[in-house]
PDB file of C-alpha atoms in Angstrom:
ATOM      1  CA  MET A   1      27.515 115.900-196.142  1.00 63.00           C
ATOM      2  CA  ASN A   2      31.191 116.627-196.555  1.00 71.00           C
ATOM      3  CA  GLU A   3      34.026 114.262-195.740  1.00 78.00           C
ATOM      4  CA  GLN A   4      35.142 116.160-192.618  1.00 85.00           C
ATOM      5  CA  ILE A   5      31.716 115.814-191.000  1.00 83.00           C
ATOM      6  CA  LEU A   6      31.534 112.113-191.877  1.00 78.00           C
ATOM      7  CA  SER A   7      35.033 111.574-190.468  1.00 84.00           C
ATOM      8  CA  PHE A   8      34.074 113.314-187.223  1.00 88.00           C
ATOM      9  CA  ILE A   9      30.885 111.249-186.902  1.00 85.00           C
ATOM     10  CA  ARG A  10      32.802 108.042-187.646  1.00 83.00           C
ATOM     11  CA  THR A  11      35.339 108.857-184.912  1.00 88.00           C
ATOM     12  CA  LEU A  12      32.578 109.764-182.468  1.00 89.00           C
ATOM     13  CA  VAL A  13      30.691 106.509-183.127  1.00 86.00           C
ATOM     14  CA  GLN A  14      33.878 104.465-182.737  1.00 87.00           C
ATOM     15  CA  SER A  15      34.648 106.208-179.455  1.00 89.00           C
ATOM     16  CA  VAL A  16      31.168 105.587-178.054  1.00 88.00           C
ATOM     17  CA  ALA A  17      31.266 101.928-179.153  1.00 86.00           C
ATOM     18  CA  ALA A  18      34.707 101.517-177.539  1.00 87.00           C
ATOM     19  CA  MET A  19      33.386 103.058-174.330  1.00 88.00           C
ATOM     20  CA  LEU A  20      30.439 100.638-174.336  1.00 86.00           C
ATOM     21  CA  ALA A  21      32.859  97.746-174.891  1.00 86.00           C
ATOM     22  CA  ALA A  22      35.105  98.946-172.050  1.00 88.00           C
ATOM     23  CA  LYS A  23      32.103  99.031-169.717  1.00 88.00           C
ATOM     24  CA  GLY A  24      31.314  95.436-170.678  1.00 89.00           C
ATOM     25  CA  TRP A  25      28.038  96.245-172.450  1.00 89.00           C
ATOM     26  CA  LEU A  26      29.425  95.112-175.832  1.00 85.00           C
ATOM     27  CA  ASP A  27      31.984  92.573-176.924  1.00 87.00           C
ATOM     28  CA  ALA A  28      34.342  93.118-179.873  1.00 80.00           C
ATOM     29  CA  SER A  29      31.909  91.747-182.459  1.00 86.00           C
ATOM     30  CA  GLY A  30      29.025  93.760-180.979  1.00 86.00           C
ATOM     31  CA  GLU A  31      31.159  96.874-181.204  1.00 84.00           C
ATOM     32  CA  GLN A  32      31.709  96.298-184.919  1.00 85.00           C
ATOM     33  CA  VAL A  33      27.982  95.699-185.490  1.00 88.00           C
ATOM     34  CA  VAL A  34      27.057  98.939-183.720  1.00 86.00           C
ATOM     35  CA  ILE A  35      29.629 100.936-185.696  1.00 85.00           C
ATOM     36  CA  ALA A  36      28.513  99.419-189.005  1.00 88.00           C
ATOM     37  CA  PHE A  37      24.835 100.026-188.246  1.00 90.00           C
ATOM     38  CA  VAL A  38      25.288 103.662-187.241  1.00 87.00           C
ATOM     39  CA  MET A  39      27.563 104.352-190.218  1.00 84.00           C
ATOM     40  CA  TRP A  40      24.860 102.878-192.467  1.00 88.00           C
ATOM     41  CA  LEU A  41      22.036 104.759-190.728  1.00 90.00           C
ATOM     42  CA  ILE A  42      23.559 108.256-190.887  1.00 86.00           C
ATOM     43  CA  PRO A  43      24.000 108.494-194.688  1.00 84.00           C
ATOM     44  CA  THR A  44      20.641 106.795-195.228  1.00 89.00           C
ATOM     45  CA  VAL A  45      18.796 109.358-193.102  1.00 90.00           C
ATOM     46  CA  TRP A  46      20.826 112.197-194.643  1.00 85.00           C
ATOM     47  CA  GLY A  47      20.010 110.958-198.151  1.00 85.00           C
ATOM     48  CA  LEU A  48      16.305 110.859-197.378  1.00 87.00           C
ATOM     49  CA  TYR A  49      16.487 114.367-195.904  1.00 86.00           C
ATOM     50  CA  VAL A  50      18.258 116.012-198.841  1.00 82.00           C
ATOM     51  CA  ARG A  51      16.014 114.289-201.363  1.00 84.00           C
ATOM     52  CA  ARG A  52      12.830 115.867-200.064  1.00 87.00           C
ATOM     53  CA  LYS A  53      11.277 118.318-202.510  1.00 87.00           C
ATOM     54  CA  ALA A  54      12.782 121.445-200.941  1.00 87.00           C
ATOM     55  CA  GLY A  55      16.183 119.767-200.735  1.00 85.00           C
ATOM     56  CA  LEU A  56      16.175 118.869-204.414  1.00 87.00           C
ATOM     57  CA  VAL A  57      15.199 122.423-205.357  1.00 90.00           C
ATOM     58  CA  ALA A  58      17.957 123.806-203.110  1.00 87.00           C
ATOM     59  CA  SER A  59      20.501 121.490-204.751  1.00 87.00           C
ATOM     60  CA  ALA A  60      19.396 122.628-208.199  1.00 89.00           C
ATOM     61  CA  ALA A  61      19.512 126.295-207.170  1.00 89.00           C
ATOM     62  CA  ALA A  62      23.115 125.862-205.981  1.00 88.00           C
ATOM     63  CA  LEU A  63      24.275 124.951-209.498  1.00 90.00           C
ATOM     64  CA  PRO A  64      26.063 127.883-211.172  1.00 90.00           C
ATOM     65  CA  GLU A  65      24.249 127.434-214.491  1.00 92.00           C
ATOM     66  CA  VAL A  66      20.808 127.739-212.848  1.00 89.00           C
ATOM     67  CA  THR A  67      19.640 131.340-212.698  1.00 90.00           C
ATOM     68  CA  ARG A  68      15.958 130.955-211.827  1.00 92.00           C
ATOM     69  CA  ILE A  69      13.684 128.266-210.428  1.00 92.00           C
ATOM     70  CA  VAL A  70       9.926 128.681-210.230  1.00 92.00           C
ATOM     71  CA  ALA A  71       8.448 126.508-207.469  1.00 91.00           C
ATOM     72  CA  THR A  72       5.293 126.208-205.432  1.00 89.00           C
ATOM     73  CA  PRO A  73       4.845 128.895-202.777  1.00 90.00           C
ATOM     74  CA  GLU A  74       5.389 126.323-199.999  1.00 89.00           C
ATOM     75  CA  ILE A  75       8.775 125.250-201.358  1.00 89.00           C
ATOM     76  CA  ALA A  76       9.847 128.812-202.192  1.00 88.00           C
ATOM     77  CA  ARG A  77       9.132 129.873-198.583  1.00 87.00           C
ATOM     78  CA  LYS A  78      11.332 127.055-197.228  1.00 86.00           C
ATOM     79  CA  LEU A  79      14.371 128.202-199.219  1.00 86.00           C
ATOM     80  CA  ASP A  80      16.353 131.355-198.620  1.00 83.00           C
ATOM     81  CA  ASP A  81      17.660 131.630-202.164  1.00 85.00           C
ATOM     82  CA  PRO A  82      16.947 134.574-204.472  1.00 85.00           C
ATOM     83  CA  SER A  83      16.958 132.330-207.550  1.00 86.00           C
ATOM     84  CA  VAL A  84      13.914 130.398-206.233  1.00 90.00           C
ATOM     85  CA  THR A  85      10.650 132.230-206.755  1.00 87.00           C
ATOM     86  CA  ALA A  86       7.028 131.247-206.220  1.00 88.00           C
ATOM     87  CA  ARG A  87       4.720 130.745-209.169  1.00 87.00           C
TER      88      ARG A  87
END
């Protein structure tokens, strides 16, 4: 995930937490807890997603020095990359 997307998400989460605090549903410390939790949760979920088998193969295929990857047919079907072929 690039820095622009993370910055946008961070701003969005802060805005929602501020809105909840303005409505009286959160106090200042609760607002900080919500922001910290969401900002921990997003990269954790993203990290788990990109480290699935197809994600790891896609990351490897994106490297310029990699010209060919032979993978299982299931993984090869999930990726739209000409350098990934099925065995």
